[in-house]
Amino acid sequence: TKLGLLKATGAYQMYYKDLTISADELLYDEKSDIITSKGNVSIAGENLYGTFSEAKFDVKEDKIYFVGPINATYNNLSYTGEIGIYDNIKETFEVSGNATVTSDINVLNAGKLFYTKKTGIVEVFGEKGQFTYFGGNRELVGKYAKFYVDKNLVEVPGTFSFKYESNAGENVEGTGEALKLNTTTQSGDANKPVLTQGKNRIESQKGVIDFTKGVHKLKGKVLGTYGDYKITSEEVDYIEKTEIISIKVPYTVNSKTSNLKIWGNNIDFDTLNYKVIAKGRTNYINNGLEAYGTDLDYDLLKEEGKFTKEFYGKVPSNGIELSGNLVEFKNNSYVTLKENVKVNHMDFIG
């Protein structure tokens, strides 16, 4: 035509590269070399297929510009969104506007997604400053991420937060930095992780967050806060199902309201029931009693417990020294010695 425009209406098909395009309307601009397809647009090709409201084929640039709603699959990844661009030369696919990309159980929702076929990386740019990743029942939020599709890896170089329902039925929430999450095992390394579950909070310099097993391994300077009690150590396993802190290296348990202090090298701290199960040599101080022994079971709420082996204790205020192999005691109340008992005092030895 004189204007260089060709318009066709009615159901039709056209072919572009390896793509078959179906639509209700076709407009070809000879001057710009752009083909616009409108109405019930569907595209089928080897790596790209889907449905769109509109698709513009820029023949010179070798690009396709999409108007949504977009429901497309490119290189086995499923996309939805409002606006899209496919670059046939660079083999990239971009979707923006409430965009999502889905791979198996992994779903990323963001303001913009940019996938490069050659690298196998989806760059994820947050909607209003944040993106959301859903993997199973986990929800991870951040500002920017890279999804390495072939490596099953989501990398969040900046800060992130997460939440999910634990095996015990409670919500687990947390924050951290520099996460590398394996999307198959749902576990990964992170810096400065902080986890909260109910009344419990634990933080460290680094750690491995495991959403599937629910066992989070925290390292560096670890601090756990549980009601009136604090735990410090260099290496902690937090078992979310039982809410037990398991430590096999030096640790200290302190009370924020008294001078209670328990320390040793092997402990399971039951944060639900506030009970300490310590193995091996364990030290104990509370009010007037200073003691050590082997294998301590102690109830922090009842302030009572027992050493099962090699107990030695003293009360500095009155000079009493006690020893035995099976000792039960209660703070400010009693000490009961049952095996190999020895009692020393300045006025009495027995």
Coordinates of N, CA and C in Angstrom, one line a residue, residues 146-323:
K146 N 19.7 -14.0 42.1 CA 20.0 -14.7 40.9 C 19.6 -16.2 41.1
F147 N 18.8 -16.7 40.1 CA 18.4 -18.1 40.1 C 19.1 -18.8 39.1
Y148 N 20.1 -19.7 39.5 CA 20.9 -20.5 38.6 C 20.1 -21.8 38.4
V149 N 19.4 -21.8 37.3 CA 18.4 -22.9 37.0 C 19.1 -24.2 36.9
D150 N 20.1 -24.4 36.2 CA 20.8 -25.7 36.0 C 21.5 -26.1 37.3
K151 N 21.9 -25.2 38.1 CA 22.5 -25.6 39.4 C 21.6 -25.7 40.5
N152 N 20.3 -25.4 40.3 CA 19.3 -25.5 41.4 C 19.7 -24.6 42.5
L153 N 20.0 -23.4 42.2 CA 20.6 -22.5 43.2 C 19.9 -21.1 43.1
V154 N 19.5 -20.6 44.3 CA 19.1 -19.2 44.4 C 20.1 -18.4 45.2
E155 N 20.7 -17.4 44.7 CA 21.7 -16.6 45.4 C 21.1 -15.2 45.7
V156 N 21.1 -14.8 47.0 CA 20.7 -13.5 47.4 C 21.9 -12.8 47.9
P157 N 22.5 -11.9 47.2 CA 23.8 -11.3 47.7 C 23.6 -10.3 48.8
G158 N 22.4 -9.7 48.9 CA 22.1 -8.7 50.0 C 21.4 -9.3 51.1
T159 N 20.5 -8.5 51.8 CA 19.7 -9.0 52.9 C 18.5 -9.7 52.4
F160 N 18.0 -10.6 53.3 CA 16.8 -11.4 53.0 C 16.1 -11.7 54.3
S161 N 14.8 -12.1 54.2 CA 14.0 -12.5 55.3 C 13.3 -13.7 54.8
F162 N 12.8 -14.6 55.8 CA 12.1 -15.8 55.4 C 11.1 -16.1 56.5
K163 N 10.1 -17.0 56.1 CA 9.2 -17.5 57.1 C 8.6 -18.8 56.5
Y164 N 8.3 -19.7 57.4 CA 7.6 -21.0 57.0 C 7.1 -21.6 58.2
E165 N 6.2 -22.6 58.0 CA 5.7 -23.4 59.2 C 6.6 -24.5 59.5
S166 N 7.0 -24.6 60.8 CA 7.9 -25.6 61.2 C 7.2 -27.0 61.3
N167 N 8.0 -28.0 61.5 CA 7.5 -29.4 61.7 C 6.6 -29.4 63.0
A168 N 6.9 -28.5 63.9 CA 6.1 -28.5 65.1 C 4.8 -27.7 65.0
G169 N 4.6 -27.1 63.8 CA 3.4 -26.3 63.6 C 3.5 -24.9 63.9
E170 N 4.6 -24.4 64.3 CA 4.8 -23.0 64.6 C 5.4 -22.3 63.4
N171 N 5.2 -21.0 63.3 CA 5.9 -20.2 62.3 C 7.3 -19.9 62.7
V172 N 8.2 -20.2 61.7 CA 9.6 -19.8 61.9 C 9.9 -18.6 61.0
E173 N 10.5 -17.6 61.6 CA 10.9 -16.4 60.8 C 12.3 -16.1 61.0
G174 N 12.9 -15.5 60.0 CA 14.3 -15.2 60.2 C 14.8 -14.1 59.2
T175 N 16.0 -13.7 59.4 CA 16.7 -12.8 58.5 C 18.2 -13.2 58.3
G176 N 18.8 -12.6 57.3 CA 20.2 -12.8 57.1 C 20.8 -12.1 55.9
E177 N 22.0 -12.4 55.6 CA 22.6 -11.8 54.4 C 23.4 -12.9 53.6
A178 N 23.5 -12.6 52.3 CA 24.4 -13.4 51.4 C 24.0 -14.9 51.5
L179 N 22.7 -15.2 51.1 CA 22.2 -16.5 51.1 C 22.5 -17.2 49.8
K180 N 22.9 -18.5 49.9 CA 23.1 -19.4 48.7 C 22.2 -20.6 49.0
L181 N 21.0 -20.7 48.4 CA 20.0 -21.7 48.7 C 20.0 -22.7 47.6
N182 N 20.2 -24.0 48.0 CA 20.0 -25.1 47.0 C 18.5 -25.4 47.0
T183 N 17.9 -25.2 45.8 CA 16.4 -25.3 45.7 C 16.0 -26.8 45.7
T184 N 16.9 -27.7 45.6 CA 16.6 -29.2 45.7 C 16.5 -29.6 47.1
T185 N 17.6 -29.3 47.9 CA 17.6 -29.7 49.3 C 17.0 -28.7 50.2
Q186 N 16.7 -27.5 49.7 CA 16.1 -26.4 50.5 C 17.0 -26.0 51.7
S187 N 18.4 -26.0 51.4 CA 19.3 -25.6 52.4 C 20.4 -24.8 51.8
G188 N 21.1 -24.0 52.6 CA 22.1 -23.1 52.1 C 22.8 -22.3 53.1
D189 N 24.0 -21.8 52.7 CA 24.8 -21.0 53.6 C 24.3 -19.6 53.6
A190 N 24.5 -18.9 54.8 CA 24.1 -17.5 54.9 C 25.0 -16.8 56.0
N191 N 25.1 -15.5 55.9 CA 25.8 -14.7 56.9 C 24.8 -14.1 57.8
K192 N 25.2 -13.9 59.0 CA 24.4 -13.2 60.1 C 22.9 -13.7 60.1
P193 N 22.8 -15.0 60.2 CA 21.4 -15.5 60.3 C 20.8 -15.3 61.6
V194 N 19.5 -14.9 61.7 CA 18.7 -14.8 62.9 C 17.4 -15.6 62.7
L195 N 17.1 -16.5 63.7 CA 15.9 -17.3 63.6 C 15.1 -17.0 64.8
T196 N 13.8 -16.8 64.6 CA 12.9 -16.7 65.8 C 11.7 -17.7 65.6
Q197 N 11.4 -18.4 66.7 CA 10.3 -19.4 66.6 C 9.6 -19.3 68.0
G198 N 8.4 -18.7 68.0 CA 7.7 -18.5 69.2 C 8.5 -17.5 70.0
K199 N 8.8 -17.8 71.3 CA 9.6 -16.9 72.2 C 11.1 -17.0 72.0
N200 N 11.5 -17.9 71.1 CA 12.9 -18.2 71.0 C 13.6 -17.4 69.9
R201 N 14.8 -17.0 70.1 CA 15.6 -16.2 69.1 C 17.0 -16.7 69.2
I202 N 17.6 -16.9 68.1 CA 19.0 -17.3 68.0 C 19.7 -16.7 66.8
E203 N 20.9 -16.2 67.0 CA 21.6 -15.5 66.0 C 23.1 -15.9 66.0
S204 N 23.7 -15.7 64.8 CA 25.1 -16.1 64.7 C 25.8 -15.3 63.6
Q205 N 27.1 -15.5 63.4 CA 27.9 -14.8 62.4 C 27.6 -15.4 61.0
K206 N 27.5 -16.8 61.0 CA 27.2 -17.5 59.8 C 26.5 -18.8 60.1
G207 N 26.0 -19.5 59.1 CA 25.4 -20.7 59.3 C 24.8 -21.4 58.1
V208 N 24.3 -22.6 58.3 CA 23.6 -23.3 57.2 C 22.2 -23.4 57.6
I209 N 21.3 -22.8 56.8 CA 19.8 -22.9 57.0 C 19.3 -24.0 56.2
D210 N 18.6 -25.0 56.9 CA 18.1 -26.2 56.3 C 16.6 -26.2 56.5
F211 N 15.8 -25.8 55.5 CA 14.4 -25.7 55.6 C 13.7 -27.0 55.6
T212 N 14.3 -28.0 54.9 CA 13.7 -29.4 54.8 C 13.9 -30.2 56.1
K213 N 15.1 -30.3 56.5 CA 15.4 -31.1 57.7 C 15.0 -30.3 59.0
G214 N 15.0 -29.0 58.9 CA 14.7 -28.2 60.1 C 15.7 -28.3 61.1
V215 N 17.0 -28.5 60.7 CA 18.2 -28.5 61.6 C 19.1 -27.4 61.0
H216 N 19.2 -26.3 61.8 CA 19.9 -25.1 61.3 C 21.3 -25.1 62.1
K217 N 22.4 -25.2 61.3 CA 23.7 -25.2 61.9 C 24.3 -23.8 61.9
L218 N 24.5 -23.3 63.1 CA 25.0 -21.9 63.3 C 26.4 -21.9 63.8
K219 N 27.2 -21.0 63.3 CA 28.6 -21.0 63.7 C 29.1 -19.6 63.9
G220 N 30.3 -19.5 64.4 CA 30.8 -18.2 64.8 C 30.4 -17.8 66.2
K221 N 30.1 -16.6 66.5 CA 29.6 -16.2 67.8 C 28.1 -16.4 67.8
V222 N 27.7 -17.4 68.5 CA 26.2 -17.7 68.5 C 25.6 -17.3 69.8
L223 N 24.5 -16.6 69.7 CA 23.8 -16.2 70.9 C 22.3 -16.6 70.8
G224 N 21.8 -17.4 71.8 CA 20.4 -17.8 71.8 C 19.8 -17.1 73.0
T225 N 18.6 -16.6 72.9 CA 17.8 -16.0 74.0 C 16.5 -16.7 74.1
Y226 N 16.2 -17.2 75.3 CA 15.1 -18.1 75.6 C 14.5 -17.6 76.9
G227 N 13.5 -16.7 76.9 CA 12.9 -16.2 78.1 C 14.0 -15.5 78.9
D228 N 14.2 -16.0 80.1 CA 15.2 -15.4 81.0 C 16.6 -15.9 80.9
Y229 N 16.8 -16.7 79.8 CA 18.1 -17.4 79.7 C 18.8 -17.1 78.4
K230 N 20.1 -17.1 78.5 CA 20.9 -16.9 77.3 C 21.9 -18.1 77.1
I231 N 22.1 -18.5 75.9 CA 23.2 -19.5 75.6 C 24.2 -18.9 74.6
T232 N 25.4 -19.0 74.9 CA 26.5 -18.6 74.0 C 27.4 -19.8 73.7
S233 N 27.9 -19.8 72.5 CA 28.8 -20.9 72.0 C 29.4 -20.4 70.7
E234 N 30.1 -21.3 70.1 CA 30.8 -21.1 68.8 C 30.1 -22.0 67.7
E235 N 29.3 -22.9 68.1 CA 28.8 -23.8 67.1 C 27.5 -24.5 67.7
V236 N 26.4 -24.3 67.0 CA 25.1 -24.7 67.6 C 24.2 -25.3 66.5
D237 N 23.6 -26.4 66.8 CA 22.5 -27.0 66.0 C 21.2 -26.7 66.6
Y238 N 20.3 -26.0 65.8 CA 19.0 -25.7 66.3 C 18.0 -26.6 65.6
I239 N 17.4 -27.5 66.4 CA 16.4 -28.5 65.9 C 15.0 -28.0 66.0
E240 N 14.4 -27.5 64.9 CA 13.2 -26.8 65.1 C 12.0 -27.6 65.5
K241 N 12.0 -28.9 65.1 CA 10.8 -29.8 65.4 C 10.7 -30.0 66.9
T242 N 11.8 -30.2 67.6 CA 11.8 -30.4 69.1 C 12.1 -29.1 69.8
E243 N 12.6 -28.1 69.1 CA 13.0 -26.8 69.6 C 14.2 -27.0 70.6
I244 N 15.1 -27.9 70.3 CA 16.2 -28.2 71.1 C 17.5 -27.6 70.5
I245 N 18.3 -26.9 71.4 CA 19.6 -26.4 71.0 C 20.6 -27.5 71.4
S246 N 21.3 -28.0 70.4 CA 22.3 -29.1 70.6 C 23.7 -28.5 70.3
I247 N 24.6 -28.7 71.3 CA 25.9 -28.1 71.3 C 26.9 -29.2 71.7
K248 N 28.0 -29.4 70.9 CA 29.0 -30.3 71.2 C 30.4 -29.7 71.4
V249 N 30.4 -28.4 71.6 CA 31.6 -27.6 71.8 C 31.4 -26.7 73.1
P250 N 32.4 -26.0 73.5 CA 32.2 -25.2 74.8 C 31.0 -24.3 74.7
Y251 N 30.2 -24.2 75.7 CA 29.0 -23.3 75.8 C 28.9 -22.8 77.2
T252 N 28.0 -21.8 77.3 CA 27.6 -21.2 78.6 C 26.1 -20.9 78.6
V253 N 25.4 -21.3 79.7 CA 24.0 -20.9 79.9 C 24.0 -20.0 81.1
N254 N 23.4 -18.8 80.8 CA 23.3 -17.8 81.9 C 21.8 -17.4 82.1
S255 N 21.5 -17.0 83.3 CA 20.2 -16.4 83.6 C 20.3 -14.9 83.6
K256 N 19.3 -14.2 83.1 CA 19.3 -12.8 83.1 C 18.8 -12.2 84.4
T257 N 18.2 -13.1 85.3 CA 17.6 -12.6 86.5 C 18.3 -13.1 87.8
S258 N 19.3 -14.0 87.6 CA 20.0 -14.5 88.8 C 21.4 -14.8 88.4
N259 N 22.2 -15.3 89.3 CA 23.6 -15.6 89.0 C 23.8 -17.1 88.5
L260 N 22.7 -17.7 88.0 CA 22.8 -19.1 87.5 C 23.8 -19.1 86.3
K261 N 24.6 -20.1 86.3 CA 25.6 -20.3 85.2 C 25.9 -21.7 85.1
I262 N 25.7 -22.3 83.9 CA 26.0 -23.7 83.6 C 26.9 -23.6 82.4
W263 N 28.0 -24.4 82.4 CA 28.9 -24.4 81.3 C 29.6 -25.8 81.2
G264 N 30.0 -26.1 79.9 CA 30.6 -27.4 79.6 C 30.9 -27.5 78.2
N265 N 30.9 -28.8 77.6 CA 31.2 -29.0 76.2 C 30.2 -29.8 75.5
N266 N 29.1 -30.2 76.1 CA 28.1 -31.1 75.4 C 26.7 -30.9 76.1
I267 N 25.8 -30.3 75.4 CA 24.5 -30.0 76.0 C 23.4 -30.1 75.0
D268 N 22.2 -30.5 75.4 CA 21.0 -30.4 74.7 C 20.1 -29.5 75.6
F269 N 19.7 -28.4 75.0 CA 18.9 -27.4 75.8 C 17.5 -27.5 75.2
D270 N 16.5 -28.0 76.0 CA 15.1 -28.1 75.6 C 14.5 -26.7 75.8
T271 N 14.3 -26.0 74.7 CA 13.8 -24.6 74.9 C 12.2 -24.6 75.1
L272 N 11.6 -25.7 74.9 CA 10.1 -25.8 75.1 C 9.8 -25.9 76.6
N273 N 10.6 -26.8 77.3 CA 10.4 -27.1 78.7 C 11.5 -26.5 79.6
Y274 N 12.4 -25.8 79.0 CA 13.5 -25.2 79.8 C 14.2 -26.2 80.6
K275 N 14.7 -27.2 80.0 CA 15.5 -28.3 80.6 C 16.8 -28.4 80.0
V276 N 17.8 -28.7 80.8 CA 19.2 -28.8 80.4 C 19.6 -30.3 80.5
I277 N 20.1 -30.9 79.4 CA 20.7 -32.2 79.5 C 22.1 -32.1 79.1
A278 N 23.0 -32.1 80.0 CA 24.4 -31.9 79.7 C 25.2 -33.2 79.9
K279 N 26.1 -33.5 79.0 CA 26.9 -34.7 79.1 C 28.3 -34.3 79.4
G280 N 29.0 -35.3 80.0 CA 30.4 -35.0 80.3 C 30.6 -34.1 81.5
R281 N 31.8 -33.5 81.6 CA 32.1 -32.6 82.7 C 31.3 -31.3 82.5
T282 N 30.5 -31.0 83.6 CA 29.6 -29.8 83.6 C 29.8 -29.0 84.8
N283 N 29.8 -27.7 84.7 CA 30.0 -26.8 85.8 C 28.7 -26.1 86.1
Y284 N 28.4 -25.8 87.4 CA 27.1 -25.2 87.8 C 27.4 -24.2 88.9
I285 N 26.8 -23.0 88.8 CA 26.8 -22.0 89.9 C 25.4 -21.4 90.0
N286 N 24.9 -21.4 91.2 CA 23.6 -20.7 91.4 C 23.5 -20.3 92.9
N287 N 23.4 -19.0 93.1 CA 23.3 -18.5 94.5 C 24.5 -19.1 95.3
G288 N 24.2 -19.9 96.3 CA 25.3 -20.3 97.2 C 26.0 -21.5 96.9
L289 N 25.6 -22.2 95.8 CA 26.2 -23.5 95.5 C 27.1 -23.4 94.2
E290 N 28.3 -23.8 94.4 CA 29.2 -23.9 93.3 C 29.6 -25.4 93.1
A291 N 29.4 -26.0 91.9 CA 29.5 -27.4 91.7 C 30.0 -27.8 90.3
Y292 N 30.5 -29.0 90.2 CA 30.8 -29.6 88.9 C 30.6 -31.1 89.1
G293 N 30.4 -31.7 87.9 CA 30.2 -33.2 87.9 C 30.0 -33.7 86.5
T294 N 29.6 -34.9 86.4 CA 29.4 -35.5 85.1 C 27.9 -35.8 84.9
D295 N 27.4 -35.4 83.7 CA 26.1 -35.7 83.2 C 25.1 -35.0 84.2
L296 N 24.7 -33.8 83.8 CA 23.7 -33.0 84.6 C 22.4 -33.0 83.8
D297 N 21.3 -33.3 84.6 CA 19.9 -33.0 84.1 C 19.4 -31.9 85.0
Y298 N 18.9 -30.8 84.4 CA 18.5 -29.7 85.3 C 17.3 -29.0 84.7
D299 N 16.3 -28.8 85.5 CA 15.0 -28.1 85.2 C 15.2 -26.6 85.6
L300 N 15.3 -25.7 84.6 CA 15.5 -24.3 84.9 C 14.3 -23.7 85.6
L301 N 13.1 -24.2 85.3 CA 11.9 -23.6 85.9 C 11.7 -24.0 87.3
K302 N 11.9 -25.3 87.6 CA 11.8 -25.8 89.0 C 13.1 -25.5 89.8
E303 N 14.2 -25.2 89.1 CA 15.5 -25.0 89.7 C 15.9 -26.2 90.5
E304 N 15.8 -27.3 89.9 CA 16.2 -28.6 90.5 C 16.8 -29.5 89.5
G305 N 17.7 -30.4 89.9 CA 18.4 -31.2 89.0 C 19.2 -32.3 89.7
K306 N 20.0 -33.0 88.8 CA 20.8 -34.1 89.4 C 22.1 -34.3 88.6
F307 N 23.2 -34.6 89.3 CA 24.4 -35.1 88.6 C 24.4 -36.6 88.8
T308 N 24.7 -37.3 87.8 CA 24.7 -38.8 87.9 C 26.1 -39.4 88.2
K309 N 27.1 -38.6 88.1 CA 28.5 -39.1 88.4 C 29.4 -38.0 88.9
E310 N 30.3 -38.4 89.7 CA 31.5 -37.5 90.1 C 31.1 -36.1 90.4
F311 N 30.2 -36.0 91.4 CA 29.8 -34.7 91.8 C 30.7 -34.1 92.9
Y312 N 31.0 -32.8 92.7 CA 31.7 -32.1 93.8 C 31.1 -30.7 93.9
G313 N 30.7 -30.3 95.1 CA 30.1 -29.0 95.3 C 30.5 -28.4 96.6
K314 N 30.4 -27.1 96.6 CA 30.8 -26.4 97.9 C 29.9 -25.2 98.1
V315 N 29.7 -24.8 99.3 CA 28.9 -23.6 99.7 C 29.9 -22.7 100.4
P316 N 30.5 -21.7 99.6 CA 31.6 -20.9 100.1 C 31.2 -20.1 101.4
S317 N 29.9 -19.8 101.6 CA 29.5 -19.0 102.7 C 29.7 -19.7 104.0
N318 N 29.6 -21.0 104.0 CA 29.7 -21.8 105.3 C 30.8 -22.8 105.3
G319 N 31.5 -23.0 104.1 CA 32.6 -23.9 104.1 C 32.3 -25.3 103.9
I320 N 31.0 -25.7 103.6 CA 30.6 -27.1 103.4 C 31.1 -27.5 102.0
E321 N 31.7 -28.7 101.9 CA 32.1 -29.3 100.7 C 31.4 -30.7 100.6
L322 N 30.8 -31.0 99.4 CA 30.1 -32.2 99.2 C 30.6 -33.0 98.0
S323 N 30.6 -34.3 98.0 CA 30.9 -35.1 96.8 C 30.2 -36.4 96.8

